[in-house]
C-alpha positions as semicolon CSV with decimal commas, in nm:
position;residue;x (nm);y (nm);z (nm)
1;M;-2,315;2,232;-5,402
2;E;-2,301;2,457;-5,708
3;A;-1,971;2,544;-5,873
4;T;-1,861;2,907;-5,874
5;R;-1,785;3,054;-6,214
6;I;-1,519;3,325;-6,237
7;C;-1,466;3,515;-6,562
8;L;-1,166;3,742;-6,606
9;V;-1,199;4,012;-6,869
10;R;-0,919;4,246;-6,966
11;H;-0,982;4,595;-7,101
12;G;-1,033;4,641;-7,474
13;E;-0,773;4,781;-7,711
14;T;-0,691;5,153;-7,711
15;S;-0,510;5,350;-7,979
16;W;-0,210;5,361;-7,744
17;N;-0,210;4,979;-7,718
18;A;-0,205;4,957;-8,097
19;E;0,089;5,201;-8,109
20;K;0,269;5,003;-7,833
21;R;0,280;5,316;-7,616
22;I;0,318;5,289;-7,241
23;Q;0,005;5,389;-7,049
24;G;-0,017;5,500;-6,691
25;N;-0,244;5,752;-6,525
26;I;-0,401;5,887;-6,844
27;D;-0,738;5,734;-6,930
28;V;-0,725;5,663;-7,302
29;G;-1,057;5,564;-7,457
30;L;-1,117;5,246;-7,651
31;N;-1,061;5,249;-8,025
32;E;-1,293;5,074;-8,275
33;A;-1,133;4,735;-8,210
34;G;-1,162;4,786;-7,835
35;L;-1,528;4,880;-7,858
36;A;-1,595;4,565;-8,063
37;Q;-1,404;4,358;-7,803
38;A;-1,608;4,509;-7,519
39;E;-1,931;4,440;-7,703
40;A;-1,827;4,079;-7,769
41;A;-1,738;4,032;-7,402
42;A;-2,075;4,168;-7,293
């Protein structure tokens, strides 16, 4: 029987994350750091 591998990945950083702003329904794009995080996760 093969083991199942589960990987949890959180979203990358946005400019609002960096400013410690609360996010809700607005879709804020990734900043440079977030894009680098997404690329590293891929």
